[in-house]
Amino acid sequence: MNVLVTGGAGYIGSHTVVELLRSGHEVVVVDDLSNAKIEVIDRIKEITGKRLHFYWIDCADKEKLWDIFRNHSVDAVIHFAGFKAVGESVQKPLQYYRNNLDSTMTLLEVMEEFGCKKLVFSSSATVYGPNNPHPYKEDMPAIQSSSPYGWTKVMIERILTDYVTAHPDFCAILLRYFNPIGAHESGLLGDDPNGIPNNLMPFIGRVAAGKLEKLTIFGGDYDTPDGTCQRDYLHVVDLAVGHLKALEYAAKHEGVEAINLGTGNGISVLELVTAFEKVNNMKLPYVIGPRRDGDLPAFWADATKAKELLGWEATHTVEDMCRSSWNFAKNAST
Ligand code: UD1
């Protein structure tokens, strides 16, 4: 298939592009490089030995996106492009709503003009909000979030659902990710955010590299086995393979499907820190600090739908995630 990947130079996008190329798909990447580096494109080529088309554009730019659809016969789209920093979204809600919603609606309009009817969307477990019991199942209400970033995911899921109601021959797969960590085994691709990281694993990577002094674990008094929060961490390469499976499913189906991508297991912050120390043979300086606003004590996926519908299951261990994260972070530029 000819697959357009928006945000294909980003953390999850780049790993997905590698898996697409390896499976013989033709790939067109569009990315505005607002939170990604141009070198990623060369690194993808280096890893796969394959060529790809890259356009440095904002996918909310309709004319430019239209030109891309005119020049490439796009069979399907995987839509990653979007702002994703939870804290920043609280400070800059309009930017988040404008960017994330506009880019999606522009994309849908152009897809409609070119008769492209297959879309895989990068959603998040954040759509389950604070009120559902875990493990989260796809048929639970997914209509609430705790940040403007999360609300853009809720709203885009709604937009896509309404779009499919109006166009029943369209297929939209809403992939609800849990907590992707880890990096490509080559050490060439990984999570390398601009500035001080908000997410746990990039922060750990910079502490391990001596670029940050210590990790603060947000809260040690939660009602969990060791008092720290539990999350469903999954390897980014497993997540990338999940997109490939979702694309194959979309190619043969119509309608809208929300699907969790997680391992189905909860791991605590402290367990992750300990695993990182053990596999990488180092000590990580850390302190237990106060809770972070908006954090939920524990959640993980019910991962059965992905297995049944897509034949997808996470295969990497927590040790794989910690080893590959460090293999990338020790050479990362920031
Ligand atoms: C958040 C978002 C999620 C988003 C994901 C990736 C919410 C509710 N969740 O998940 O939608 O997809 O980021 O961008 O908005 N931690 C520390 N110290 C640190 C950093 C994190 O202890 O320096 C802890 C947190 O308290 C949490 C865990 O590590 O328990 C994971 O945090 P993080 O990586 O930020 O992901 P989430 O908050 O789970």
Coordinates of C-alpha atoms and ligand atoms in Angstrom, one line a residue:
M1 CA 0.0 0.0 0.0
N2 CA 1.0 3.7 -0.4
V3 CA 0.8 4.9 3.2
L4 CA 0.9 8.6 4.2
V5 CA 2.2 9.0 7.7
T6 CA 1.6 12.4 9.3
G7 CA 4.1 13.1 12.1
G8 CA 6.2 10.3 10.8
A9 CA 9.5 11.9 12.1
G10 CA 8.3 11.7 15.7
Y11 CA 8.9 9.1 18.3
I12 CA 6.1 6.6 17.6
G13 CA 5.8 7.7 13.9
S14 CA 9.4 7.0 13.1
H15 CA 9.3 3.5 14.6
T16 CA 6.1 2.8 12.6
V17 CA 7.6 4.0 9.4
V18 CA 10.4 1.5 9.9
E19 CA 7.9 -1.3 10.3
L20 CA 5.9 -0.2 7.3
L21 CA 9.0 -0.1 5.0
R22 CA 10.2 -3.4 6.3
S23 CA 6.8 -4.9 5.3
G24 CA 7.1 -3.6 1.8
H25 CA 4.8 -0.6 2.0
E26 CA 5.6 2.6 0.2
V27 CA 5.7 5.5 2.7
V28 CA 5.2 9.2 2.4
V29 CA 6.0 11.1 5.6
V30 CA 4.8 14.6 6.3
D31 CA 6.0 16.4 9.4
D32 CA 6.4 20.0 10.4
L33 CA 9.5 19.1 12.6
S34 CA 8.0 21.2 15.4
N35 CA 9.0 18.3 17.8
A36 CA 11.2 16.1 15.7
K37 CA 14.5 16.2 14.0
I38 CA 15.3 16.0 10.3
E39 CA 18.1 13.4 10.9
V40 CA 15.4 10.9 11.8
I41 CA 14.5 10.6 8.1
D42 CA 18.1 9.6 7.2
R43 CA 18.2 7.2 10.2
I44 CA 15.0 5.5 9.0
K45 CA 16.7 5.0 5.6
E46 CA 19.8 3.8 7.2
I47 CA 18.0 1.2 9.3
T48 CA 15.7 -0.1 6.5
G49 CA 17.9 0.5 3.4
K50 CA 14.6 1.7 1.8
R51 CA 13.7 5.0 0.3
L52 CA 10.8 7.1 1.4
H53 CA 9.2 10.4 0.5
F54 CA 9.5 13.2 3.0
Y55 CA 7.6 16.6 3.0
W56 CA 8.4 19.2 5.6
I57 CA 4.9 20.6 5.9
D58 CA 2.2 21.3 8.5
C59 CA -0.6 18.9 7.6
A60 CA -3.1 21.6 8.4
D61 CA -1.8 23.4 5.3
K62 CA -4.5 22.2 2.9
E63 CA -2.9 23.3 -0.4
K64 CA 0.3 21.5 0.4
L65 CA -1.4 18.4 1.6
W66 CA -3.6 18.4 -1.5
D67 CA -0.4 18.5 -3.7
I68 CA 0.9 15.5 -1.9
F69 CA -2.3 13.5 -2.5
R70 CA -2.1 14.6 -6.1
N71 CA 1.5 13.4 -6.5
H72 CA 1.1 10.1 -4.6
S73 CA -1.7 7.8 -4.9
V74 CA -2.4 7.5 -1.1
D75 CA -4.3 4.3 -0.1
A76 CA -4.3 4.8 3.6
V77 CA -3.2 7.3 6.3
I78 CA -1.7 6.9 9.8
H79 CA -2.2 10.1 11.6
F80 CA 0.3 10.9 14.4
A81 CA 0.8 14.7 13.8
G82 CA -0.2 16.6 16.9
F83 CA 1.0 18.4 19.9
K84 CA 1.4 16.0 22.9
A85 CA 2.8 17.7 26.0
V86 CA 0.2 17.4 28.7
G87 CA 1.4 20.2 30.9
E88 CA 2.0 22.6 28.0
S89 CA -1.5 22.0 26.8
V90 CA -2.9 23.3 30.1
Q91 CA -0.9 26.5 29.5
K92 CA -1.7 26.8 25.8
P93 CA -5.1 25.3 25.2
L94 CA -5.9 27.3 22.1
Q95 CA -2.7 26.2 20.4
Y96 CA -3.5 22.5 21.2
Y97 CA -7.1 22.7 20.0
R98 CA -6.3 24.7 16.9
N99 CA -3.4 22.5 15.9
N100 CA -4.7 19.0 16.7
L101 CA -8.2 19.5 15.5
D102 CA -7.4 21.6 12.4
S103 CA -4.8 19.1 11.1
T104 CA -7.3 16.2 11.5
M105 CA -10.1 18.0 9.8
T106 CA -7.9 19.2 7.0
L107 CA -6.6 15.7 6.5
L108 CA -10.2 14.3 6.4
E109 CA -11.3 16.9 3.9
V110 CA -8.3 16.1 1.6
M111 CA -8.8 12.3 2.0
E112 CA -12.4 12.8 1.0
E113 CA -11.5 14.7 -2.1
F114 CA -9.2 12.0 -3.2
G115 CA -11.4 9.1 -2.2
C116 CA -9.0 7.8 0.5
K117 CA -11.0 5.8 3.0
K118 CA -8.6 4.2 5.4
L119 CA -7.3 5.9 8.5
V120 CA -5.4 4.8 11.6
F121 CA -5.5 7.4 14.4
S122 CA -3.0 7.9 17.2
S123 CA -5.3 8.2 20.3
S124 CA -4.5 7.7 23.9
A125 CA -5.6 5.9 27.0
T126 CA -6.1 9.3 28.4
V127 CA -9.6 9.3 26.8
Y128 CA -10.8 6.9 29.6
G129 CA -10.5 9.8 32.0
P130 CA -10.4 9.5 35.8
N131 CA -13.6 7.7 36.5
N132 CA -13.3 4.3 34.8
P133 CA -12.0 1.3 36.8
H134 CA -8.9 -0.5 35.4
P135 CA -8.1 -2.5 33.4
Y136 CA -9.6 -0.2 30.7
K137 CA -11.8 -1.8 28.1
E138 CA -12.8 -0.3 24.8
D139 CA -16.5 -0.3 25.6
M140 CA -16.1 1.9 28.7
P141 CA -17.1 5.5 28.3
A142 CA -14.1 7.3 26.7
I143 CA -15.5 10.8 26.8
Q144 CA -13.4 12.7 29.4
S145 CA -9.9 13.7 29.9
S146 CA -7.8 15.7 32.4
S147 CA -5.9 18.1 30.0
P148 CA -6.6 20.0 26.8
Y149 CA -4.2 17.5 25.1
G150 CA -6.3 14.6 26.2
W151 CA -9.5 16.5 25.2
T152 CA -8.2 16.8 21.7
K153 CA -7.9 13.0 21.6
V154 CA -11.5 12.7 22.9
M155 CA -12.7 15.2 20.4
I156 CA -10.9 13.7 17.4
E157 CA -12.3 10.3 18.3
R158 CA -15.7 11.9 18.2
I159 CA -15.1 13.7 14.9
L160 CA -13.9 10.4 13.3
T161 CA -16.9 8.5 14.7
D162 CA -19.3 11.1 13.3
Y163 CA -17.5 11.1 10.0
V164 CA -17.8 7.3 9.7
T165 CA -21.6 7.6 10.5
A166 CA -21.9 9.9 7.5
H167 CA -19.5 7.8 5.4
P168 CA -20.1 4.1 6.3
D169 CA -17.6 2.9 3.7
F170 CA -14.8 4.7 5.6
C171 CA -12.6 2.8 8.1
A172 CA -11.1 4.6 11.1
I173 CA -9.1 2.7 13.7
L174 CA -8.6 4.6 17.0
L175 CA -5.5 3.2 18.7
R176 CA -5.5 4.0 22.4
Y177 CA -2.0 3.8 23.5
F178 CA -0.9 3.2 27.0
N179 CA 2.7 4.3 28.0
P180 CA 5.1 3.7 25.1
I181 CA 8.8 3.6 26.1
G182 CA 11.9 1.9 24.7
A183 CA 13.8 2.6 21.5
H184 CA 14.8 1.0 18.3
E185 CA 17.4 -1.7 18.7
S186 CA 19.8 0.2 16.4
G187 CA 20.0 3.0 19.0
L188 CA 19.2 5.4 16.1
L189 CA 15.6 6.1 17.0
G190 CA 14.0 6.9 20.3
D191 CA 12.2 9.4 22.5
D192 CA 14.2 12.6 22.5
P193 CA 11.9 15.5 23.4
N194 CA 13.0 19.1 23.3
G195 CA 13.7 20.7 26.7
I196 CA 13.3 19.0 30.0
P197 CA 11.3 15.8 29.5
N198 CA 7.9 15.5 31.2
N199 CA 7.5 11.7 30.6
L200 CA 9.2 9.2 32.9
M201 CA 11.5 7.3 30.6
P202 CA 13.1 10.2 28.7
F203 CA 13.7 11.8 32.1
I204 CA 15.3 8.6 33.4
G205 CA 17.5 8.5 30.3
R206 CA 18.8 12.0 30.9
V207 CA 19.5 11.3 34.6
A208 CA 21.4 8.1 33.6
A209 CA 23.4 10.1 31.1
G210 CA 24.3 12.7 33.8
K211 CA 22.5 15.5 32.0
L212 CA 20.0 15.8 34.8
E213 CA 20.9 15.5 38.5
K214 CA 18.2 13.2 39.8
L215 CA 14.7 11.7 39.1
T216 CA 11.9 12.9 41.3
I217 CA 9.3 10.1 41.7
F218 CA 5.9 11.9 41.9
G219 CA 4.3 10.4 45.0
G220 CA 5.2 7.5 47.2
D221 CA 1.9 7.3 49.1
Y222 CA -0.5 6.0 46.5
D223 CA -2.8 3.0 47.3
T224 CA -0.6 0.7 45.2
P225 CA 1.7 -2.2 46.3
D226 CA 4.8 0.0 46.6
G227 CA 3.1 3.4 46.9
T228 CA 4.2 4.6 43.5
C229 CA 1.9 4.9 40.4
Q230 CA 1.3 2.0 38.1
R231 CA 1.2 2.2 34.3
D232 CA 1.1 -0.1 31.4
Y233 CA 4.5 0.5 29.8
L234 CA 4.9 -1.0 26.3
H235 CA 7.8 -1.1 23.9
V236 CA 7.5 1.4 21.1
V237 CA 8.4 -1.3 18.5
D238 CA 5.5 -3.4 19.7
L239 CA 3.4 -0.3 19.4
A240 CA 4.7 0.3 15.8
V241 CA 3.8 -3.3 14.8
G242 CA 0.3 -2.6 16.2
H243 CA -0.1 0.2 13.7
L244 CA 0.9 -2.2 10.9
K245 CA -1.7 -4.7 12.0
A246 CA -4.3 -2.0 12.3
L247 CA -3.6 -0.8 8.8
E248 CA -4.0 -4.4 7.5
Y249 CA -7.3 -4.6 9.3
A250 CA -8.5 -1.3 8.0
A251 CA -7.7 -2.3 4.4
K252 CA -10.3 -5.1 4.7
H253 CA -13.0 -3.4 6.8
E254 CA -15.3 -0.5 7.1
G255 CA -16.5 1.4 10.2
V256 CA -14.9 2.7 13.3
E257 CA -13.0 0.6 15.9
A258 CA -11.3 1.8 19.1
I259 CA -8.5 -0.6 20.1
N260 CA -6.2 -0.5 23.2
L261 CA -2.6 -1.0 22.6
G262 CA -1.0 -2.1 25.9
T263 CA 0.5 -5.1 27.5
G264 CA -2.3 -5.6 30.0
N265 CA 0.2 -5.4 33.0
G266 CA 0.7 -2.6 35.5
I267 CA 4.3 -1.7 36.4
S268 CA 5.1 0.8 39.2
V269 CA 7.5 3.7 38.8
L270 CA 9.8 2.1 41.4
E271 CA 9.7 -1.2 39.6
L272 CA 10.7 0.5 36.3
V273 CA 13.5 2.4 38.0
T274 CA 14.8 -0.9 39.6
A275 CA 14.6 -2.8 36.3
F276 CA 16.5 0.1 34.5
E277 CA 19.2 0.0 37.2
K278 CA 19.5 -3.8 37.0
V279 CA 19.7 -4.3 33.2
N280 CA 22.0 -1.4 32.6
N281 CA 24.1 -2.1 35.7
M282 CA 23.9 1.4 37.2
K283 CA 22.4 3.4 40.1
L284 CA 19.9 6.0 39.3
P285 CA 19.8 8.9 41.8
Y286 CA 16.2 9.5 42.8
V287 CA 14.0 11.0 45.5
I288 CA 10.4 10.5 46.3
G289 CA 8.6 13.8 45.9
P290 CA 5.0 15.1 46.1
R291 CA 2.3 13.8 43.8
R292 CA 2.0 15.4 40.4
D293 CA -1.4 17.1 39.7
G294 CA -3.6 15.1 37.5
D295 CA -1.8 11.7 37.9
L296 CA -4.0 8.7 38.4
P297 CA -2.7 6.1 40.9
A298 CA -2.9 3.1 38.5
F299 CA -4.2 2.0 35.1
W300 CA -3.5 -0.5 32.5
A301 CA -5.1 -2.0 29.4
D302 CA -7.4 -4.9 28.8
A303 CA -5.5 -6.0 25.7
T304 CA -7.8 -8.7 24.5
K305 CA -9.5 -6.8 21.7
A306 CA -6.2 -6.1 20.0
K307 CA -5.4 -9.8 20.1
E308 CA -8.8 -10.9 18.8
L309 CA -9.2 -8.3 16.1
L310 CA -5.7 -7.6 15.0
G311 CA -3.8 -10.7 16.1
W312 CA -1.5 -8.3 18.0
E313 CA 0.2 -8.8 21.3
A314 CA 3.1 -7.0 23.0
T315 CA 6.2 -9.3 23.0
H316 CA 9.0 -7.2 24.5
T317 CA 9.7 -7.3 28.2
V318 CA 10.3 -4.5 30.7
E319 CA 14.0 -5.4 30.5
D320 CA 14.0 -4.9 26.7
M321 CA 12.3 -1.5 27.2
C322 CA 14.9 -0.4 29.7
R323 CA 17.9 -1.7 27.8
S324 CA 16.9 -0.2 24.5
S325 CA 15.9 3.2 26.2
W326 CA 19.4 3.5 27.6
N327 CA 21.1 2.3 24.4
F328 CA 19.4 5.3 22.7
A329 CA 19.7 7.8 25.5
K330 CA 23.4 7.4 26.0
N331 CA 24.1 8.7 22.5
A332 CA 21.2 11.1 22.2
S333 CA 22.1 14.7 21.3
T334 CA 20.0 16.5 23.9
Ligands
UD1_1 C1 0.8 11.0 30.1 C2 -0.6 11.3 29.6 C3 -0.9 10.5 28.4 C4 0.1 10.6 27.4 C5 1.5 10.2 28.0 C6 2.6 10.4 26.9 C7 -2.4 11.9 31.1 C8 -3.3 11.4 32.2 N1 -1.5 11.0 30.7 O1 0.8 9.7 30.7 O2 -2.1 10.9 27.9 O3 -0.2 9.8 26.3 O4 1.8 11.1 29.1 O5 2.8 11.7 26.6 O6 -2.5 13.0 30.7 N2 6.8 10.2 36.8 C9 7.7 10.5 37.8 N3 8.7 11.4 37.6 C10 8.9 12.0 36.4 C11 8.0 11.8 35.4 C12 6.9 10.9 35.6 O7 7.5 9.9 38.9 O8 9.8 12.8 36.3 C13 5.7 9.2 37.0 C14 4.3 9.8 36.8 O9 3.9 10.3 38.1 C15 3.5 8.6 36.3 C16 4.5 7.8 35.5 O10 5.8 8.3 35.9 O11 3.1 7.8 37.4 C17 4.4 8.0 34.1 O12 4.4 9.3 33.8 P1 4.4 9.9 32.2 O13 5.5 9.2 31.5 O14 4.4 11.4 32.3 O15 3.1 9.3 31.6 P2 1.5 9.5 32.1 O16 1.4 10.6 33.0 O17 1.1 8.1 32.6

